[in-house]
Amino acid sequence: MHQLLLKNISQLVTVGTGGDRVKAGGAQRELGVMENASVLIENGVFRWIGTQGDAPPGLKEDITVIDASGKIALPGFVDSHTHLVFAGSREYEFAMRAGGKTYQQIAEQGGGILSTVHATRQATKRDLKRLAQGRLDAMLQQGTTTVEIKSGYGLDPDSEVKMLECIHELSEEQYSTVVATFLGAHAFPPEFRDSRDSYVDLVCDRMLPYVAKRRLAQFCDVFCESGYFSVDQSRRILLRAHELGIKLKVHADELAASGGSVLAAELRAASADHLEHIDSDGIALLKNAGTVATLLPGVSFFLNHGYAPARKLIDAGVPVALASDFNPGSCMSFSMPLMMTIACTHMGMTPEEAISASTINGAAALDLSDNYGSIEIGKKADIVLYDVPNYRYLIYHFGTNHVSLIIKHGVILEF
Ligand code: NIG
Ligand code: FE
């Protein structure tokens, strides 16, 4: 039974929930901050939390003690929306956008998602895994300890399974907690350009049952947007996934208010993601459905296409999560501190809301908040120390990595 004691933490941000699965409304600003705190970890789980002067109970002789004076501690970040398994890169599209082309124009000319599909189909599972391992390690080094990863750059049965097997192997072999999402409905593959409903049939009749049988994904997601999957096509796919015991997410209202958030609420999806164009009806429906709104500030910044109405969502009582959406097209960054900085400078979120959004609410979007997303007794010991004077400084001083020590499931990681 190994013990680890972190003592003299200048500022401990617990993001404590007192047992709630998610933080919404005013509670999203409550971080449970403690000064001069100590945390005892035993067998990979938080065992005791106290302040200077309190005596931790039952200390063993072989305990490891870390003096965290001058550092702050936060729960490991939960990045609940990424596309981090892919081959190739798209800096030429970035340059085209700099020259005035839009994301949609580039996609219509055969670039966009389909160019990454081309590269990913050609890559072996081994190649994909090697690339993804490097990315997951780099994310850990920046404080992200839990990561959701979507398929969706295969778009045929074999290539989607190759991606999901790769994600599964990463979940077994990497330090990070990895959650797999099947996104066979990310775009229509070129083979089905003129028979879109037949592709939906393929997803519903062959891909989803196979994914469910082999338990290759915990979630199913759909890019519900005009030009991609219609509301009816998205509903068919998500209902089939639900029938097969797979939980739901939706890429919703990214390019226009196209019914995605309404559908997410109707199906009580775990999360509706993007929401740059959600309207007030959509906001009310998400609130009633208990669906997490996962906002992706890096995409709005990178594509320069407007920001989701975070303030309205939070004020309406919808729990807001932040994620990177890391992918080669619309956000080539997985820095959660950067996402928080953009959320505060462009979306009207407070630093406190941004931190809840990147920890406990991200965990809730993955249905993991019983075990992850806050520093509370009994939860998995994912805790990161930063060399900064206080938590606001972490978001304020952007574009640099302030991480000093990463502890995942109670293990100190060395890089
Ligand atoms: O979440 N919106 C759809 N899919 C991704 C972009 C993927 C890509 O461009 O490769 C997103 O932004
Ligand atoms: Fe995405």
Short mmCIF file of C-alpha atoms and ligand atoms in Angstrom, two decimals:
data_model
loop_
_atom_site.label_atom_id
_atom_site.label_comp_id
_atom_site.label_asym_id
_atom_site.label_seq_id
_atom_site.Cartn_x
_atom_site.Cartn_y
_atom_site.Cartn_z
CA MET A 1 0.00 0.00 0.00
CA HIS A 2 2.02 2.95 -1.25
CA GLN A 3 1.51 6.44 0.15
CA LEU A 4 2.44 9.82 -1.28
CA LEU A 5 2.10 13.05 0.70
CA LEU A 6 2.10 16.43 -1.03
CA LYS A 7 2.62 19.08 1.62
CA ASN A 8 2.77 22.87 1.83
CA ILE A 9 0.89 23.35 -1.48
CA SER A 10 0.59 27.16 -1.63
CA GLN A 11 -2.80 26.96 -3.28
CA LEU A 12 -4.80 23.78 -3.80
CA VAL A 13 -7.69 24.06 -6.25
CA THR A 14 -9.86 21.04 -5.42
CA VAL A 15 -12.81 21.86 -7.73
CA GLY A 16 -14.73 19.96 -5.04
CA THR A 17 -18.32 19.17 -5.88
CA GLY A 18 -19.59 17.75 -2.63
CA GLY A 19 -20.89 14.81 -4.60
CA ASP A 20 -22.49 16.55 -7.61
CA ARG A 21 -21.64 15.07 -10.99
CA VAL A 22 -21.22 18.44 -12.69
CA LYS A 23 -21.00 22.18 -11.91
CA ALA A 24 -23.69 24.44 -13.38
CA GLY A 25 -24.72 28.09 -12.98
CA GLY A 26 -23.11 29.88 -10.03
CA ALA A 27 -21.54 26.63 -8.78
CA GLN A 28 -19.31 26.63 -11.86
CA ARG A 29 -17.37 29.49 -10.21
CA GLU A 30 -16.78 27.63 -6.93
CA LEU A 31 -13.36 26.03 -6.95
CA GLY A 32 -12.87 24.94 -3.33
CA VAL A 33 -9.52 26.71 -2.99
CA MET A 34 -7.32 25.90 0.05
CA GLU A 35 -4.10 27.69 1.04
CA ASN A 36 -1.08 25.82 2.50
CA ALA A 37 -2.73 22.50 1.88
CA SER A 38 -1.61 18.89 2.07
CA VAL A 39 -2.93 15.91 0.15
CA LEU A 40 -2.38 12.26 1.04
CA ILE A 41 -2.60 9.73 -1.78
CA GLU A 42 -2.84 6.00 -1.14
CA ASN A 43 -3.01 3.27 -3.76
CA GLY A 44 -3.65 5.75 -6.53
CA VAL A 45 -6.59 7.43 -4.80
CA PHE A 46 -6.96 10.64 -2.74
CA ARG A 47 -7.13 9.49 0.88
CA TRP A 48 -7.00 12.72 2.92
CA ILE A 49 -6.93 16.49 2.31
CA GLY A 50 -6.00 19.04 4.96
CA THR A 51 -4.20 22.28 5.71
CA GLN A 52 -0.96 23.09 7.51
CA GLY A 53 -1.20 21.99 11.13
CA ASP A 54 -3.63 19.10 10.43
CA ALA A 55 -2.00 15.72 10.92
CA PRO A 56 -2.60 13.26 8.09
CA PRO A 57 -3.82 9.95 9.48
CA GLY A 58 -2.10 6.56 9.29
CA LEU A 59 1.24 7.50 7.70
CA LYS A 60 3.43 4.54 6.74
CA GLU A 61 7.20 4.45 7.11
CA ASP A 62 7.98 4.13 3.42
CA ILE A 63 5.82 7.15 2.47
CA THR A 64 7.07 9.48 -0.29
CA VAL A 65 6.84 13.14 0.77
CA ILE A 66 6.94 16.05 -1.67
CA ASP A 67 7.34 19.63 -0.52
CA ALA A 68 5.13 21.71 -2.81
CA SER A 69 5.90 25.13 -1.32
CA GLY A 70 5.59 27.90 -3.87
CA LYS A 71 3.44 25.75 -6.17
CA ILE A 72 -0.24 25.42 -6.88
CA ALA A 73 -2.10 22.17 -7.54
CA LEU A 74 -5.07 21.44 -9.78
CA PRO A 75 -6.86 18.24 -10.81
CA GLY A 76 -5.45 16.86 -14.07
CA PHE A 77 -7.26 18.42 -17.05
CA VAL A 78 -9.92 16.35 -18.80
CA ASP A 79 -9.84 17.04 -22.55
CA SER A 80 -13.23 15.61 -23.47
CA HIS A 81 -13.16 16.24 -27.25
CA THR A 82 -10.19 15.41 -29.47
CA HIS A 83 -9.43 13.83 -32.83
CA LEU A 84 -5.85 13.05 -31.89
CA VAL A 85 -5.39 9.86 -33.89
CA PHE A 86 -4.59 10.96 -37.45
CA ALA A 87 -1.82 10.85 -40.03
CA GLY A 88 -0.51 13.77 -42.07
CA SER A 89 -0.96 17.47 -41.38
CA ARG A 90 -2.68 20.42 -43.05
CA GLU A 91 -0.47 23.47 -42.74
CA TYR A 92 -1.16 24.23 -46.41
CA GLU A 93 -4.84 24.75 -45.51
CA PHE A 94 -3.79 27.01 -42.67
CA ALA A 95 -1.88 29.08 -45.21
CA MET A 96 -4.90 29.08 -47.55
CA ARG A 97 -7.09 30.43 -44.73
CA ALA A 98 -4.47 33.06 -44.02
CA GLY A 99 -4.92 33.99 -47.68
CA GLY A 100 -8.67 34.44 -47.22
CA LYS A 101 -10.24 31.03 -47.96
CA THR A 102 -12.74 29.64 -45.44
CA TYR A 103 -12.79 26.18 -43.84
CA GLN A 104 -15.89 25.29 -45.89
CA GLN A 105 -14.39 26.49 -49.18
CA ILE A 106 -11.30 24.36 -48.57
CA ALA A 107 -13.49 21.32 -47.74
CA GLU A 108 -15.54 21.85 -50.91
CA GLN A 109 -12.31 21.79 -52.94
CA GLY A 110 -11.45 18.31 -51.59
CA GLY A 111 -9.33 19.44 -48.63
CA GLY A 112 -10.50 19.46 -45.05
CA ILE A 113 -11.52 16.25 -43.28
CA LEU A 114 -11.18 14.17 -46.47
CA SER A 115 -7.52 15.02 -46.90
CA THR A 116 -6.82 13.62 -43.42
CA VAL A 117 -9.00 10.59 -44.27
CA HIS A 118 -6.74 9.95 -47.25
CA ALA A 119 -3.58 10.06 -45.12
CA THR A 120 -5.11 8.04 -42.25
CA ARG A 121 -6.38 5.27 -44.54
CA GLN A 122 -2.86 4.82 -45.88
CA ALA A 123 -1.19 4.73 -42.45
CA THR A 124 -0.69 1.47 -40.54
CA LYS A 125 -2.10 1.07 -37.05
CA ARG A 126 1.47 1.11 -35.80
CA ASP A 127 2.19 4.45 -37.47
CA LEU A 128 -1.00 5.96 -36.09
CA LYS A 129 -0.18 4.70 -32.62
CA ARG A 130 3.34 6.08 -32.64
CA LEU A 131 2.06 9.51 -33.65
CA ALA A 132 -0.70 9.41 -31.04
CA GLN A 133 1.66 8.29 -28.26
CA GLY A 134 3.83 11.35 -28.77
CA ARG A 135 0.76 13.59 -28.65
CA LEU A 136 -0.63 11.98 -25.50
CA ASP A 137 2.73 12.35 -23.75
CA ALA A 138 2.94 16.01 -24.77
CA MET A 139 -0.58 16.54 -23.43
CA LEU A 140 0.36 14.93 -20.11
CA GLN A 141 3.36 17.22 -19.88
CA GLN A 142 0.92 20.14 -20.15
CA GLY A 143 -1.33 18.82 -17.40
CA THR A 144 -3.96 16.82 -19.32
CA THR A 145 -4.42 13.40 -17.69
CA THR A 146 -7.69 12.25 -19.32
CA VAL A 147 -8.36 12.42 -23.05
CA GLU A 148 -11.31 11.48 -25.26
CA ILE A 149 -10.30 10.41 -28.77
CA LYS A 150 -12.63 10.06 -31.76
CA SER A 151 -12.36 7.89 -34.82
CA GLY A 152 -13.70 9.49 -37.99
CA TYR A 153 -10.71 9.73 -40.32
CA GLY A 154 -11.28 6.19 -41.64
CA LEU A 155 -14.87 6.33 -42.91
CA ASP A 156 -14.85 2.71 -44.09
CA PRO A 157 -15.29 -0.34 -41.83
CA ASP A 158 -11.64 -1.43 -41.82
CA SER A 159 -10.15 2.01 -41.38
CA GLU A 160 -12.58 2.99 -38.61
CA VAL A 161 -11.77 -0.25 -36.78
CA LYS A 162 -8.05 0.41 -37.27
CA MET A 163 -8.48 3.79 -35.56
CA LEU A 164 -10.59 2.38 -32.72
CA GLU A 165 -8.18 -0.49 -32.11
CA CYS A 166 -5.38 2.05 -31.98
CA ILE A 167 -7.34 4.10 -29.42
CA HIS A 168 -8.05 0.97 -27.39
CA GLU A 169 -4.36 0.03 -27.33
CA LEU A 170 -3.48 3.55 -26.23
CA SER A 171 -5.98 3.25 -23.40
CA GLU A 172 -4.28 0.06 -22.22
CA GLU A 173 -0.68 1.14 -22.67
CA GLN A 174 -0.42 4.87 -21.97
CA TYR A 175 -0.49 6.63 -18.61
CA SER A 176 -3.39 8.86 -19.70
CA THR A 177 -6.97 7.76 -19.18
CA VAL A 178 -8.30 7.40 -22.73
CA VAL A 179 -11.98 7.31 -23.74
CA ALA A 180 -12.93 6.13 -27.26
CA THR A 181 -15.67 7.68 -29.39
CA PHE A 182 -16.89 6.24 -32.70
CA LEU A 183 -17.30 9.07 -35.23
CA GLY A 184 -17.96 7.09 -38.42
CA ALA A 185 -20.34 9.94 -39.28
CA HIS A 186 -17.65 12.63 -39.49
CA ALA A 187 -18.00 13.21 -43.24
CA PHE A 188 -19.27 11.29 -46.26
CA PRO A 189 -16.42 9.27 -47.78
CA PRO A 190 -15.70 9.89 -51.48
CA GLU A 191 -17.10 6.43 -52.41
CA PHE A 192 -20.54 7.51 -51.14
CA ARG A 193 -20.57 11.07 -52.47
CA ASP A 194 -23.69 10.36 -54.51
CA SER A 195 -25.38 7.86 -52.20
CA ARG A 196 -25.25 9.43 -48.80
CA ASP A 197 -28.09 7.41 -47.26
CA SER A 198 -26.27 4.20 -48.18
CA TYR A 199 -23.34 5.38 -46.07
CA VAL A 200 -25.73 5.98 -43.16
CA ASP A 201 -27.00 2.40 -43.71
CA LEU A 202 -23.42 1.13 -43.57
CA VAL A 203 -22.79 2.98 -40.29
CA CYS A 204 -26.04 1.71 -38.72
CA ASP A 205 -26.11 -1.83 -40.06
CA ARG A 206 -22.45 -2.83 -40.06
CA MET A 207 -20.12 -0.45 -38.31
CA LEU A 208 -22.08 0.28 -35.12
CA PRO A 209 -23.02 -3.35 -34.35
CA TYR A 210 -19.39 -4.39 -34.82
CA VAL A 211 -18.09 -1.54 -32.64
CA ALA A 212 -20.63 -2.46 -29.94
CA LYS A 213 -19.87 -6.17 -30.11
CA ARG A 214 -16.16 -5.60 -29.62
CA ARG A 215 -16.73 -2.75 -27.14
CA LEU A 216 -14.47 -0.52 -29.19
CA ALA A 217 -16.14 2.75 -28.17
CA GLN A 218 -17.93 4.14 -25.14
CA PHE A 219 -19.50 6.99 -27.15
CA CYS A 220 -20.90 7.59 -30.61
CA ASP A 221 -20.69 11.09 -32.10
CA VAL A 222 -22.05 12.60 -35.35
CA PHE A 223 -21.07 15.76 -37.26
CA CYS A 224 -24.62 17.14 -37.57
CA GLU A 225 -24.35 20.10 -39.91
CA SER A 226 -25.63 21.12 -43.32
CA GLY A 227 -23.27 19.67 -45.91
CA TYR A 228 -22.44 16.84 -43.51
CA PHE A 229 -25.03 14.69 -41.67
CA SER A 230 -28.59 16.01 -41.62
CA VAL A 231 -30.63 15.97 -38.41
CA ASP A 232 -32.56 12.92 -39.66
CA GLN A 233 -29.43 11.02 -40.64
CA SER A 234 -27.79 11.97 -37.33
CA ARG A 235 -30.86 10.85 -35.37
CA ARG A 236 -30.88 7.46 -37.12
CA ILE A 237 -27.23 6.85 -36.28
CA LEU A 238 -27.48 8.02 -32.68
CA LEU A 239 -30.66 6.03 -31.98
CA ARG A 240 -28.98 2.92 -33.34
CA ALA A 241 -25.95 3.57 -31.10
CA HIS A 242 -28.22 4.06 -28.09
CA GLU A 243 -29.99 0.79 -28.85
CA LEU A 244 -26.59 -0.92 -28.81
CA GLY A 245 -25.69 0.53 -25.41
CA ILE A 246 -23.32 3.25 -26.64
CA LYS A 247 -23.53 6.73 -25.08
CA LEU A 248 -24.09 9.82 -27.23
CA LYS A 249 -22.34 13.04 -28.23
CA VAL A 250 -23.11 15.47 -31.06
CA HIS A 251 -20.96 17.93 -33.06
CA ALA A 252 -23.68 20.57 -33.03
CA ASP A 253 -24.35 24.05 -34.45
CA GLU A 254 -20.73 24.69 -35.42
CA LEU A 255 -21.19 26.37 -38.78
CA ALA A 256 -24.88 27.32 -38.43
CA ALA A 257 -27.85 26.67 -36.10
CA SER A 258 -28.61 23.42 -37.90
CA GLY A 259 -30.61 21.52 -35.29
CA GLY A 260 -27.71 19.68 -33.67
CA SER A 261 -28.28 20.98 -30.15
CA VAL A 262 -32.03 20.32 -30.44
CA LEU A 263 -31.24 16.72 -31.40
CA ALA A 264 -28.66 16.35 -28.59
CA ALA A 265 -31.31 17.46 -26.09
CA GLU A 266 -33.99 15.23 -27.62
CA LEU A 267 -31.72 12.20 -27.24
CA ARG A 268 -30.35 13.35 -23.86
CA ALA A 269 -26.81 13.13 -25.17
CA ALA A 270 -24.00 13.32 -22.62
CA SER A 271 -22.71 16.40 -24.44
CA ALA A 272 -23.38 18.75 -27.34
CA ASP A 273 -20.10 20.08 -28.67
CA HIS A 274 -19.03 23.27 -30.56
CA LEU A 275 -22.29 25.34 -30.33
CA GLU A 276 -20.81 28.45 -31.95
CA HIS A 277 -24.28 29.13 -33.42
CA ILE A 278 -26.65 27.75 -30.76
CA ASP A 279 -29.76 29.92 -30.28
CA SER A 280 -31.80 30.57 -27.14
CA ASP A 281 -34.21 27.67 -27.83
CA GLY A 282 -31.26 25.30 -28.09
CA ILE A 283 -29.85 26.65 -24.82
CA ALA A 284 -33.16 26.06 -22.97
CA LEU A 285 -33.41 22.53 -24.36
CA LEU A 286 -29.86 21.62 -23.29
CA LYS A 287 -30.60 22.93 -19.81
CA ASN A 288 -33.68 20.75 -19.46
CA ALA A 289 -31.94 17.68 -20.87
CA GLY A 290 -28.97 17.93 -18.48
CA THR A 291 -26.63 17.80 -21.48
CA VAL A 292 -23.12 19.26 -21.02
CA ALA A 293 -22.23 22.05 -23.49
CA THR A 294 -18.67 21.36 -24.58
CA LEU A 295 -17.13 24.51 -26.03
CA LEU A 296 -14.00 24.52 -28.16
CA PRO A 297 -12.34 27.95 -28.02
CA GLY A 298 -9.31 26.80 -30.02
CA VAL A 299 -11.48 26.16 -33.09
CA SER A 300 -13.05 29.62 -33.06
CA PHE A 301 -9.62 31.13 -32.61
CA PHE A 302 -7.95 29.01 -35.30
CA LEU A 303 -10.75 29.27 -37.91
CA ASN A 304 -11.69 32.79 -36.82
CA HIS A 305 -15.39 31.95 -37.14
CA GLY A 306 -16.98 33.37 -34.00
CA TYR A 307 -17.24 32.10 -30.44
CA ALA A 308 -19.90 30.04 -28.67
CA PRO A 309 -22.14 32.02 -26.27
CA ALA A 310 -20.51 30.68 -23.10
CA ARG A 311 -21.90 33.45 -20.90
CA LYS A 312 -25.49 32.80 -22.00
CA LEU A 313 -25.10 29.06 -21.53
CA ILE A 314 -23.68 29.36 -18.02
CA ASP A 315 -26.20 32.01 -16.99
CA ALA A 316 -29.00 29.74 -18.23
CA GLY A 317 -27.70 26.95 -15.98
CA VAL A 318 -26.18 24.72 -18.66
CA PRO A 319 -22.96 23.07 -17.42
CA VAL A 320 -20.14 24.20 -19.70
CA ALA A 321 -17.01 22.13 -20.43
CA LEU A 322 -13.97 23.28 -22.38
CA ALA A 323 -12.00 20.98 -24.66
CA SER A 324 -9.30 21.41 -27.28
CA ASP A 325 -10.89 19.57 -30.25
CA PHE A 326 -7.27 18.87 -31.17
CA ASN A 327 -7.24 17.91 -34.89
CA PRO A 328 -5.16 18.79 -37.94
CA GLY A 329 -7.83 21.01 -39.55
CA SER A 330 -9.64 23.20 -37.07
CA CYS A 331 -7.40 23.27 -33.98
CA MET A 332 -3.78 22.17 -34.02
CA SER A 333 -3.29 22.71 -30.29
CA PHE A 334 -4.03 20.59 -27.24
CA SER A 335 -3.03 23.11 -24.59
CA MET A 336 -5.87 23.31 -22.05
CA PRO A 337 -4.40 26.43 -20.41
CA LEU A 338 -4.51 28.12 -23.83
CA MET A 339 -8.17 27.06 -24.26
CA MET A 340 -8.91 28.63 -20.87
CA THR A 341 -7.13 31.85 -21.80
CA ILE A 342 -9.18 32.16 -25.01
CA ALA A 343 -12.40 31.32 -23.11
CA CYS A 344 -11.67 34.18 -20.69
CA THR A 345 -10.55 36.73 -23.29
CA HIS A 346 -13.16 36.00 -26.00
CA MET A 347 -16.09 34.13 -24.45
CA GLY A 348 -16.80 36.01 -21.26
CA MET A 349 -15.89 33.15 -18.95
CA THR A 350 -14.18 33.80 -15.62
CA PRO A 351 -10.95 31.96 -14.73
CA GLU A 352 -12.93 30.01 -12.11
CA GLU A 353 -15.53 28.90 -14.67
CA ALA A 354 -12.80 27.97 -17.13
CA ILE A 355 -11.10 25.73 -14.56
CA SER A 356 -14.33 23.87 -13.65
CA ALA A 357 -15.00 23.55 -17.37
CA SER A 358 -11.59 21.95 -17.99
CA THR A 359 -11.77 19.49 -15.10
CA ILE A 360 -15.02 18.32 -13.47
CA ASN A 361 -17.33 19.33 -16.33
CA GLY A 362 -15.05 17.68 -18.90
CA ALA A 363 -15.20 14.54 -16.76
CA ALA A 364 -19.00 14.81 -16.65
CA ALA A 365 -19.09 15.07 -20.46
CA LEU A 366 -17.36 11.67 -20.48
CA ASP A 367 -19.52 10.26 -17.71
CA LEU A 368 -16.37 9.94 -15.58
CA SER A 369 -16.99 12.53 -12.89
CA ASP A 370 -17.45 9.90 -10.16
CA ASN A 371 -13.75 9.18 -10.42
CA TYR A 372 -12.07 12.10 -12.16
CA GLY A 373 -12.15 15.88 -12.49
CA SER A 374 -11.72 17.00 -8.87
CA ILE A 375 -9.45 16.48 -5.88
CA GLU A 376 -11.81 14.77 -3.46
CA ILE A 377 -11.40 11.82 -1.13
CA GLY A 378 -11.97 8.54 -2.93
CA LYS A 379 -11.34 9.89 -6.44
CA LYS A 380 -8.43 8.81 -8.63
CA ALA A 381 -5.29 10.75 -7.75
CA ASP A 382 -4.69 12.79 -10.91
CA ILE A 383 -3.09 16.00 -9.67
CA VAL A 384 -0.70 18.45 -11.32
CA LEU A 385 1.62 21.00 -9.66
CA TYR A 386 2.41 24.31 -11.38
CA ASP A 387 5.18 26.81 -10.73
CA VAL A 388 2.88 29.84 -10.53
CA PRO A 389 1.76 32.02 -7.60
CA ASN A 390 -1.99 31.32 -7.95
CA TYR A 391 -4.52 29.69 -10.31
CA ARG A 392 -5.43 32.92 -12.12
CA TYR A 393 -1.79 33.39 -13.07
CA LEU A 394 -1.85 30.05 -14.91
CA ILE A 395 -4.45 31.41 -17.37
CA TYR A 396 -3.12 34.96 -17.45
CA HIS A 397 0.47 34.05 -18.39
CA PHE A 398 -0.37 32.20 -21.59
CA GLY A 399 1.67 30.46 -24.24
CA THR A 400 4.14 28.80 -21.90
CA ASN A 401 4.10 25.54 -19.95
CA HIS A 402 3.99 26.11 -16.16
CA VAL A 403 3.78 22.43 -15.16
CA SER A 404 6.17 21.36 -12.45
CA LEU A 405 5.03 17.81 -11.51
CA ILE A 406 2.44 15.40 -12.88
CA ILE A 407 0.85 12.67 -10.77
CA LYS A 408 -1.39 10.18 -12.58
CA HIS A 409 -3.30 7.55 -10.60
CA GLY A 410 -0.95 8.36 -7.70
CA VAL A 411 2.23 7.78 -9.74
CA ILE A 412 4.78 10.57 -10.24
CA LEU A 413 5.53 10.78 -13.96
CA GLU A 414 9.04 11.62 -15.11
CA PHE A 415 9.65 12.89 -18.62
O1 NIG B 1 -14.46 19.17 -34.60
N1 NIG B 1 -16.25 19.70 -37.09
C1 NIG B 1 -15.87 18.62 -37.49
N2 NIG B 1 -14.74 18.00 -37.22
C2 NIG B 1 -13.58 18.57 -36.66
C3 NIG B 1 -12.65 19.08 -37.70
C4 NIG B 1 -11.94 17.96 -38.29
C5 NIG B 1 -11.01 18.35 -39.39
O2 NIG B 1 -11.07 19.45 -39.97
O3 NIG B 1 -10.18 17.48 -39.68
C6 NIG B 1 -13.95 19.59 -35.63
O4 NIG B 1 -13.72 20.80 -35.79
FE FE B 2 -14.46 17.80 -33.21
#
